[in-house]
Coordinates of N, CA and C in Angstrom, one line a residue:
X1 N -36.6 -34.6 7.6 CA -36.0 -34.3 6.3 C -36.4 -32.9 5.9
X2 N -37.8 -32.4 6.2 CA -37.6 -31.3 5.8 C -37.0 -30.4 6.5
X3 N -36.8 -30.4 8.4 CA -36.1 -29.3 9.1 C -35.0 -29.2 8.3
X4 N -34.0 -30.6 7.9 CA -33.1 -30.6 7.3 C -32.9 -30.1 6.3
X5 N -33.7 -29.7 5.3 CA -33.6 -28.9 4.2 C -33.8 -27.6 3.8
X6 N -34.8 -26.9 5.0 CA -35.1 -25.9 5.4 C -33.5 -25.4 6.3
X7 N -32.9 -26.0 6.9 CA -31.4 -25.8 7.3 C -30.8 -25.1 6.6
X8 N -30.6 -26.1 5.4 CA -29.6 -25.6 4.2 C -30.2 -24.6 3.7
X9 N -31.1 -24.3 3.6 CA -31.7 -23.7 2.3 C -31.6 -22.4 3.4
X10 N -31.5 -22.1 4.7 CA -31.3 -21.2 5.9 C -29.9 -20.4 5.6
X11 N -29.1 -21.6 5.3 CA -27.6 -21.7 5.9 C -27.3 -20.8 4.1
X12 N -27.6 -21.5 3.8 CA -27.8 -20.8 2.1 C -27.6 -18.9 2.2
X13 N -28.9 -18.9 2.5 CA -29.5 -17.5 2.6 C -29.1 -16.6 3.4
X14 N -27.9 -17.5 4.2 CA -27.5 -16.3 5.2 C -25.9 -16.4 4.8
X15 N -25.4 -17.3 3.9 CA -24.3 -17.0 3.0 C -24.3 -16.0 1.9
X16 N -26.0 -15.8 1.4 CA -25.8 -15.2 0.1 C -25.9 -13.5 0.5
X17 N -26.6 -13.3 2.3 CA -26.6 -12.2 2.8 C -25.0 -11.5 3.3
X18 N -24.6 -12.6 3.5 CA -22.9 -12.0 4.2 C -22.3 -11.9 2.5
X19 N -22.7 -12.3 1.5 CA -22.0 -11.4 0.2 C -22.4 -10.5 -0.2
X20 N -23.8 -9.9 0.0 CA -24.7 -8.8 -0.5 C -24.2 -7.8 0.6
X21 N -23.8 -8.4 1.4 CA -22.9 -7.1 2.5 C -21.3 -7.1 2.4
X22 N -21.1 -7.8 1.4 CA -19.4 -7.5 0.8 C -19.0 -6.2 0.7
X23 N -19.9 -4.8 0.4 CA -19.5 -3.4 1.0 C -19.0 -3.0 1.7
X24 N -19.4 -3.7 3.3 CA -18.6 -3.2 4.5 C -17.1 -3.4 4.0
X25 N -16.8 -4.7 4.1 CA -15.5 -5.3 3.4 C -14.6 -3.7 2.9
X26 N -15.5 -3.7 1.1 CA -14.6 -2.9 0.2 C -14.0 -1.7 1.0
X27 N -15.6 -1.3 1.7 CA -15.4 0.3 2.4 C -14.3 0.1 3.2
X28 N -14.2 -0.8 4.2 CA -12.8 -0.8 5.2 C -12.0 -0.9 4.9
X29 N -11.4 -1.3 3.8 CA -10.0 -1.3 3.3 C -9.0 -0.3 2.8
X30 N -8.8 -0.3 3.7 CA -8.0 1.4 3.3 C -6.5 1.0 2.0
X31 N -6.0 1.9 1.2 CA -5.3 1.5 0.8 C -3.6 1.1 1.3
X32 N -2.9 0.5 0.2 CA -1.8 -0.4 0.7 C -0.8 0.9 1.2
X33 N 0.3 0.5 2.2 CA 0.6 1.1 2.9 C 2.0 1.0 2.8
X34 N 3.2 1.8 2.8 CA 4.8 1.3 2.1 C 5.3 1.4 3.7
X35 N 4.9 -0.4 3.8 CA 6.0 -0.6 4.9 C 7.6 -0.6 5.4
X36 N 8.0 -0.9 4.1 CA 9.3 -0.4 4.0 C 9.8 1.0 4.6
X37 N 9.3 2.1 3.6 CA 9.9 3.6 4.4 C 9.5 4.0 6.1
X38 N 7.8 3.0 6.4 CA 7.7 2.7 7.6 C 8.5 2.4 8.5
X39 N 9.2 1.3 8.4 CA 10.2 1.1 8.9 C 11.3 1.4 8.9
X40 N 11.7 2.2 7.8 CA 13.4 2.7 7.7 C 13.2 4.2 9.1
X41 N 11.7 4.5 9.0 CA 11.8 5.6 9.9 C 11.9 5.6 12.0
X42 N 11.7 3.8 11.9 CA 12.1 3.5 13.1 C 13.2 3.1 13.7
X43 N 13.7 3.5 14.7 CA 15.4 3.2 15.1 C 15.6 1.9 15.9
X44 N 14.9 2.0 16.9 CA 14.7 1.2 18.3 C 14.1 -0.4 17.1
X45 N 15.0 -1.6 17.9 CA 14.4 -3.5 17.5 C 13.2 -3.6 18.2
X46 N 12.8 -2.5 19.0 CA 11.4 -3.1 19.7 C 10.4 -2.5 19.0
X47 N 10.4 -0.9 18.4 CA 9.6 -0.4 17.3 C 9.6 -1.6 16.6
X48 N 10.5 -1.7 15.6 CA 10.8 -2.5 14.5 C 10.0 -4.1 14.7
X49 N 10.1 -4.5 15.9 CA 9.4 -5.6 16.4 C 7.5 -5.6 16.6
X50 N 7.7 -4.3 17.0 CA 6.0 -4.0 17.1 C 5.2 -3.5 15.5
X51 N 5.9 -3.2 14.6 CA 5.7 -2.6 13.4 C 5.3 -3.7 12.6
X52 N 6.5 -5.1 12.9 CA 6.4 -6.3 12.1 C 4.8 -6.9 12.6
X53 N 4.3 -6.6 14.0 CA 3.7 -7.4 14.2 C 1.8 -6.6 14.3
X54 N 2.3 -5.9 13.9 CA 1.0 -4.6 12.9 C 1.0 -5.1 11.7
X55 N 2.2 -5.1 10.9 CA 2.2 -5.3 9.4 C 1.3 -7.0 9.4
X56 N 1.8 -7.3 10.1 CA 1.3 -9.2 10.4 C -0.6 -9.0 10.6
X57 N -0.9 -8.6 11.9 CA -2.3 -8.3 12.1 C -3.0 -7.9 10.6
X58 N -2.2 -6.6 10.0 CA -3.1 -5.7 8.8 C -2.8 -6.8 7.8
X59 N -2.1 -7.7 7.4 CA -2.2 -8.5 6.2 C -3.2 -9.4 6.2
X60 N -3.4 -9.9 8.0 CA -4.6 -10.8 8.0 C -5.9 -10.2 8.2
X61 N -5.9 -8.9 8.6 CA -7.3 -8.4 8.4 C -8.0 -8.1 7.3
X62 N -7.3 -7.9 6.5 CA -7.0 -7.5 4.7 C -7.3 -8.5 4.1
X63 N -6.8 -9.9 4.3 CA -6.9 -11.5 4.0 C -8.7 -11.8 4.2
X64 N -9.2 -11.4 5.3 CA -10.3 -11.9 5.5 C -10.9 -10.9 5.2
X65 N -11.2 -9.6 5.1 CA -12.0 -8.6 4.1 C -11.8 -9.0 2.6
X66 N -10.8 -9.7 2.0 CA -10.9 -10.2 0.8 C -11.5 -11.2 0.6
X67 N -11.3 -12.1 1.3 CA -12.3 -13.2 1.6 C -13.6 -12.7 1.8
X68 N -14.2 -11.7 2.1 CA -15.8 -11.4 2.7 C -16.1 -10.8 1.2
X69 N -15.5 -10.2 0.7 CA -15.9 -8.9 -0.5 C -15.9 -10.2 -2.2
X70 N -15.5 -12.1 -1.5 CA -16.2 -12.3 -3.0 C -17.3 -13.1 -2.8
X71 N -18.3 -12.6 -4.0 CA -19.5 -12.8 -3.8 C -19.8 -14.2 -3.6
X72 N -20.9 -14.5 -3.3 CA -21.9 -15.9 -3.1 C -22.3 -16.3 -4.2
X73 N -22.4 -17.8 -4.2 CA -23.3 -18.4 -5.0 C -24.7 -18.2 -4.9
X74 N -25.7 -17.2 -6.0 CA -26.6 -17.7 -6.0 C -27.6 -18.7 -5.3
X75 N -28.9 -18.9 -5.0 CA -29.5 -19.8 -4.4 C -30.3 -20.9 -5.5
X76 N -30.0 -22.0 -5.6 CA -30.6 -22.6 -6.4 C -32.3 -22.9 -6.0
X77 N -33.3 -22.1 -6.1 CA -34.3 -22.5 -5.5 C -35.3 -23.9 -6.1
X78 N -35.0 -24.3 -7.5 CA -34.8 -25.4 -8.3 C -35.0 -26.6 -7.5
X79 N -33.7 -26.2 -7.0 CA -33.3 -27.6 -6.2 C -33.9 -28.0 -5.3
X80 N -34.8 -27.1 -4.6 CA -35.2 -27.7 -3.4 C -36.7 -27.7 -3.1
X81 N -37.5 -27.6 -5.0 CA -38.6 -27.8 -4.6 C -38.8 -29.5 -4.9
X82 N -38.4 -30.2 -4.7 CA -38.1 -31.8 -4.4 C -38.3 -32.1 -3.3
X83 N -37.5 -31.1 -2.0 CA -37.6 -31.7 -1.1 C -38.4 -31.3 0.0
X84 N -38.8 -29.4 -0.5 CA -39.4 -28.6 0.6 C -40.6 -28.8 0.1
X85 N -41.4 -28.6 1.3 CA -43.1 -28.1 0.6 C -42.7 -26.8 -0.2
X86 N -43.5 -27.1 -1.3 CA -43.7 -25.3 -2.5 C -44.4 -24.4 -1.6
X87 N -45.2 -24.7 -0.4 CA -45.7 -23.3 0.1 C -45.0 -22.9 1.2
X88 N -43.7 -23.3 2.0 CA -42.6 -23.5 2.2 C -41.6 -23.1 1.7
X89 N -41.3 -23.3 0.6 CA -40.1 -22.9 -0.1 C -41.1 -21.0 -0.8
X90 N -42.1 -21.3 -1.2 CA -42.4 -19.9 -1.6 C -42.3 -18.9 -0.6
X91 N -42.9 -19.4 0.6 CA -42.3 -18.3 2.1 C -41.0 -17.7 1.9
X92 N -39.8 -18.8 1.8 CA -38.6 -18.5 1.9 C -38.0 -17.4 0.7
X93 N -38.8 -17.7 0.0 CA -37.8 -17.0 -1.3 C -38.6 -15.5 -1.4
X94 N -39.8 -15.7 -1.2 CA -40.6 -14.3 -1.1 C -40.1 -13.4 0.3
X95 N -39.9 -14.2 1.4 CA -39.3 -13.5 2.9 C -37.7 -12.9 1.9
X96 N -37.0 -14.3 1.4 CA -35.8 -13.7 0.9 C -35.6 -12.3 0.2
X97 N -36.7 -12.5 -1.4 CA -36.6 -11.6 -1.8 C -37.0 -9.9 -1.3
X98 N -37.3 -10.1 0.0 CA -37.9 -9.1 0.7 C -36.5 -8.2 1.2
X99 N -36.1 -9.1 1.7 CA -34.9 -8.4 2.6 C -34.1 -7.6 1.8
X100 N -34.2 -6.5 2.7 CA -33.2 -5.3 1.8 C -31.7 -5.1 2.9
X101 N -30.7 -5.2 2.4 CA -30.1 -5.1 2.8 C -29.0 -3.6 2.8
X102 N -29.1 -3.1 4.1 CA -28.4 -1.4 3.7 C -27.2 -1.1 3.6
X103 N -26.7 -0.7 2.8 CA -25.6 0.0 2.5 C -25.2 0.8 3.1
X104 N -23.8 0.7 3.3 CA -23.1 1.4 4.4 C -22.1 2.5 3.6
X105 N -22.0 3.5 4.4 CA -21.5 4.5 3.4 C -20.3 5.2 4.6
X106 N -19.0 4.2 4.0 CA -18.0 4.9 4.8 C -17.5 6.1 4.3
X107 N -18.3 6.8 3.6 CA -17.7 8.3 3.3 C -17.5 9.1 4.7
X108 N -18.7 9.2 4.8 CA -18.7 10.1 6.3 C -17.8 9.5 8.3
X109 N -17.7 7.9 7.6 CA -16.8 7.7 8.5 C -15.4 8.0 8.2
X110 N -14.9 8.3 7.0 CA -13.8 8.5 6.5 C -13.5 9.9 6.9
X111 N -14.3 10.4 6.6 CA -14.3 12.2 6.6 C -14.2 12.4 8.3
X112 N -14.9 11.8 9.1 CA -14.5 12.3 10.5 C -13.3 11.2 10.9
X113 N -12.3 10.4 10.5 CA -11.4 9.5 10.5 C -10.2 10.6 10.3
X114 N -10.6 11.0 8.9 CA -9.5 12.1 8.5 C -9.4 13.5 9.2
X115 N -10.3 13.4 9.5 CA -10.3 15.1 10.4 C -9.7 14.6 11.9
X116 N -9.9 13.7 12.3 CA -9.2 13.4 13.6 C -7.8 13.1 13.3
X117 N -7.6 12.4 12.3 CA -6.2 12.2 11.9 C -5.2 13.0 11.9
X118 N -6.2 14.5 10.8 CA -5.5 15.5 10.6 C -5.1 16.2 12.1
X119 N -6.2 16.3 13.0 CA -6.1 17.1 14.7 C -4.2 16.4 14.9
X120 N -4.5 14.8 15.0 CA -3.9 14.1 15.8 C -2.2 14.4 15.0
X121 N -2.3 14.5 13.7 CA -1.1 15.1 13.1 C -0.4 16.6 13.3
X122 N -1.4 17.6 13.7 CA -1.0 18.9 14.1 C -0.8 18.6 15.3
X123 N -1.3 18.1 16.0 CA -1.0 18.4 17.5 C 0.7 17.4 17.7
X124 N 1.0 16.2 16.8 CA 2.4 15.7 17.3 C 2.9 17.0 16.2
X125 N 2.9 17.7 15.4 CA 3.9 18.6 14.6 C 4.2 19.8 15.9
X126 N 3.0 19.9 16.6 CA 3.3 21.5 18.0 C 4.0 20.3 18.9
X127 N 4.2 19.3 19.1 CA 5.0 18.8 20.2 C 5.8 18.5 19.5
X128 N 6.3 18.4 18.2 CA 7.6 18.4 18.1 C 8.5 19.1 17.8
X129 N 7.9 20.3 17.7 CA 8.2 21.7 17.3 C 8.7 22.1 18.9
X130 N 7.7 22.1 20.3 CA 8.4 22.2 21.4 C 9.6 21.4 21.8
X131 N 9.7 20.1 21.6 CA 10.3 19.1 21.8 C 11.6 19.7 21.5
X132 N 11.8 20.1 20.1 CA 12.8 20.5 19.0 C 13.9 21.9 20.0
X133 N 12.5 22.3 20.6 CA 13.1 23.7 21.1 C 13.9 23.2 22.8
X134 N 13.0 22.6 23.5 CA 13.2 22.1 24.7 C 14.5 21.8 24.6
X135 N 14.8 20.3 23.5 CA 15.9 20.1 23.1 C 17.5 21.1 23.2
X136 N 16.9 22.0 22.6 CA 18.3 23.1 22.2 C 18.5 24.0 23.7
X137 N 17.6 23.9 24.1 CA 17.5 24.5 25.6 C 18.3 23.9 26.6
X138 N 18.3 22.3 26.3 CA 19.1 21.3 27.1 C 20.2 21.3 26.9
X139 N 20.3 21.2 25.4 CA 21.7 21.4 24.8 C 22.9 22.1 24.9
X140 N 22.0 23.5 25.2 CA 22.9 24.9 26.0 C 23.4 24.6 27.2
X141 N 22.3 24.2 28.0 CA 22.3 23.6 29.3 C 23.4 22.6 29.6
X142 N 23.7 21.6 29.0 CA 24.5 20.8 29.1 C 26.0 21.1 29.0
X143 N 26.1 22.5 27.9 CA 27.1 22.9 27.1 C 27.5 23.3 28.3
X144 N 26.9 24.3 28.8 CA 27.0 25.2 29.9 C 27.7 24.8 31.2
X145 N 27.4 23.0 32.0 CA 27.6 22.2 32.7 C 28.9 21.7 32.6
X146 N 29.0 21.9 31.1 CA 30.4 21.1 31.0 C 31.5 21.8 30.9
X147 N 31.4 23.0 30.7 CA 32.2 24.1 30.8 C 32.6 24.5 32.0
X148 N 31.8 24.6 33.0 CA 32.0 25.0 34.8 C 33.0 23.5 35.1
X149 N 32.4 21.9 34.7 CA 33.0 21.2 35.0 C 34.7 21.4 34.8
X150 N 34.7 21.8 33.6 CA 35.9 22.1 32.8 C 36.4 22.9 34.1
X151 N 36.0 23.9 34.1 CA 36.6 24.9 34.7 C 37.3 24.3 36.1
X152 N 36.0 23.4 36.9 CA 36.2 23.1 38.3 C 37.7 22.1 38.0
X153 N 37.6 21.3 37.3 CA 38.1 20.2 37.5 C 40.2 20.8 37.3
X154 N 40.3 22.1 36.6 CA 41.6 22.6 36.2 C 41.7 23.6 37.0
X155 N 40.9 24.1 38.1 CA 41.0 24.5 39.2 C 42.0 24.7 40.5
X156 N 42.8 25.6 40.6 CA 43.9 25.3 41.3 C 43.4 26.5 42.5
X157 N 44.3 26.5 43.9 CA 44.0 26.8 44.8 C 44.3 28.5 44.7
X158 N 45.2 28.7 44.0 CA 45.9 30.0 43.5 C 44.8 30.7 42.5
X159 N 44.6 30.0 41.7 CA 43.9 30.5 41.1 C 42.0 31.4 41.5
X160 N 42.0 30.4 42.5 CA 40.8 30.8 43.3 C 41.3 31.9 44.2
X161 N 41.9 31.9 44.9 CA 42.8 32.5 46.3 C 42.8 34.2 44.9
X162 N 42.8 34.0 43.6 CA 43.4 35.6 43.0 C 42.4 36.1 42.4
X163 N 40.8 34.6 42.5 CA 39.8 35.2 41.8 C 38.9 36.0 43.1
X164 N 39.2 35.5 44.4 CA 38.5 36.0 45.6 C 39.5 36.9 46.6
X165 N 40.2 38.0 46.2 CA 41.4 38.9 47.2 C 40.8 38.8 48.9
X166 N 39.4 38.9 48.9 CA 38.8 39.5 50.7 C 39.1 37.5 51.2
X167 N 38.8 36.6 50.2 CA 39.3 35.2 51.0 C 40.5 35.1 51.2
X168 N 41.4 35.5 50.5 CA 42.9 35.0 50.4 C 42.9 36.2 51.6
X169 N 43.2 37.3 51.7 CA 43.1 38.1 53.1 C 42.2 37.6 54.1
X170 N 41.5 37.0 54.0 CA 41.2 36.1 55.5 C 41.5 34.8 55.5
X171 N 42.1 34.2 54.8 CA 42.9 33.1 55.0 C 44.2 33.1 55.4
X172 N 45.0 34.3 55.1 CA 46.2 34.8 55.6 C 46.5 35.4 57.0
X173 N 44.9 36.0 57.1 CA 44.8 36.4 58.6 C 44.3 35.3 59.4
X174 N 43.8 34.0 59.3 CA 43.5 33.0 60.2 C 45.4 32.1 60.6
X175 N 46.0 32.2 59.5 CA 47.3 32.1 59.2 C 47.9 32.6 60.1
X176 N 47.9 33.7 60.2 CA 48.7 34.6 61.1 C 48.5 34.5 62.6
X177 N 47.4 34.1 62.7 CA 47.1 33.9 63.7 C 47.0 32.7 64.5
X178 N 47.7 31.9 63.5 CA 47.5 30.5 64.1 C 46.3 30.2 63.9
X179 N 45.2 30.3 63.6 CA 43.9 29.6 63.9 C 44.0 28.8 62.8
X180 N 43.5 27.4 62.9 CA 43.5 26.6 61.8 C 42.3 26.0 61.7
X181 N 41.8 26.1 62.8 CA 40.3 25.3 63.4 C 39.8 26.2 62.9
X182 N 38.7 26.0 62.1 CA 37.3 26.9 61.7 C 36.7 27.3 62.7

């Protein structure tokens, strides 16, 4: 009976410890996030599929940081001098009252969070700033491709024969000569 009450009164104290650390909780929670424009900004159903299933994950991590950040019941120590020895239960409540529990101070993880963030934001603004440019470079490029196509494809044999005079004079001289074999 008593391991058994010493249990609870265990199970107790390490319920009332995971509320006294409800901090971690508040500190991680970053604020709410507008999934909507999130998603208006993605094109591709498989983005849009991976986005849904982010938004899914973060609502349940969010669910159980709410759940950790409310507090505990109190410990009724009342109650349990009935069942525990008093020099027993005085251990407990004097070890309890001992325990200090530390505070966690996500400022400073915030601040090197945001400085990375900010890196990781300049550096996709210079790749899409190259990107942007590469792009127009292709663009030319393409323009460029399709224009020769153009050109080849309305291409007549005359027309080449008057852009090259020394071919058409050696095509007229293989002509003349009968040679038709290369």
């Amino acid at each position: 009976m008593l391991r058994g009450s010493a249990r609870g009164l265990l199970s107790k104290v390490k319920l009332h410890s995971w509320g006294q650390q409800r901090c971690f909780a508040e500190a991680a929670v970053a604020p709410k996030f507008d999934w909507d424009s999130l998603e208006s900004s993605i094109a591709s159903e498989a983005g849009k599929r991976d986005l849904a299933s982010l938004r899914s994950v973060w609502i349940d991590v969010q669910q159980k940081f709410d759940s950790m950040s409310q507090s505990s019941a109190e410990i009724d120590w009342k109650s349990y001098e009935k069942e525990v020895d008093p020099e027993v239960l005085k251990m407990f409540k004097d070890s309890f009252s001992s325990l200090d529990f530390p505070m966690y101070d996500a400022s400073a993880l915030a601040k090197d969070a945001e400085t990375k963030l900010d890196g990781i934001i300049k550096q996709a603004e210079e790749l899409t700033a190259q990107s942007q440019k590469r792009m127009q470079e292709l663009e030319k490029e393409i323009q460029e491709c399709e224009r020769a196509m153009e050109a080849v494809a309305h291409a007549t044999i005359d027309d080449e024969l008057a852009a090259d005079p020394a071919l058409a004079k050696q095509i007229d001289q293989e002509i003349s000569e009968g040679n038709f074999i290369p």
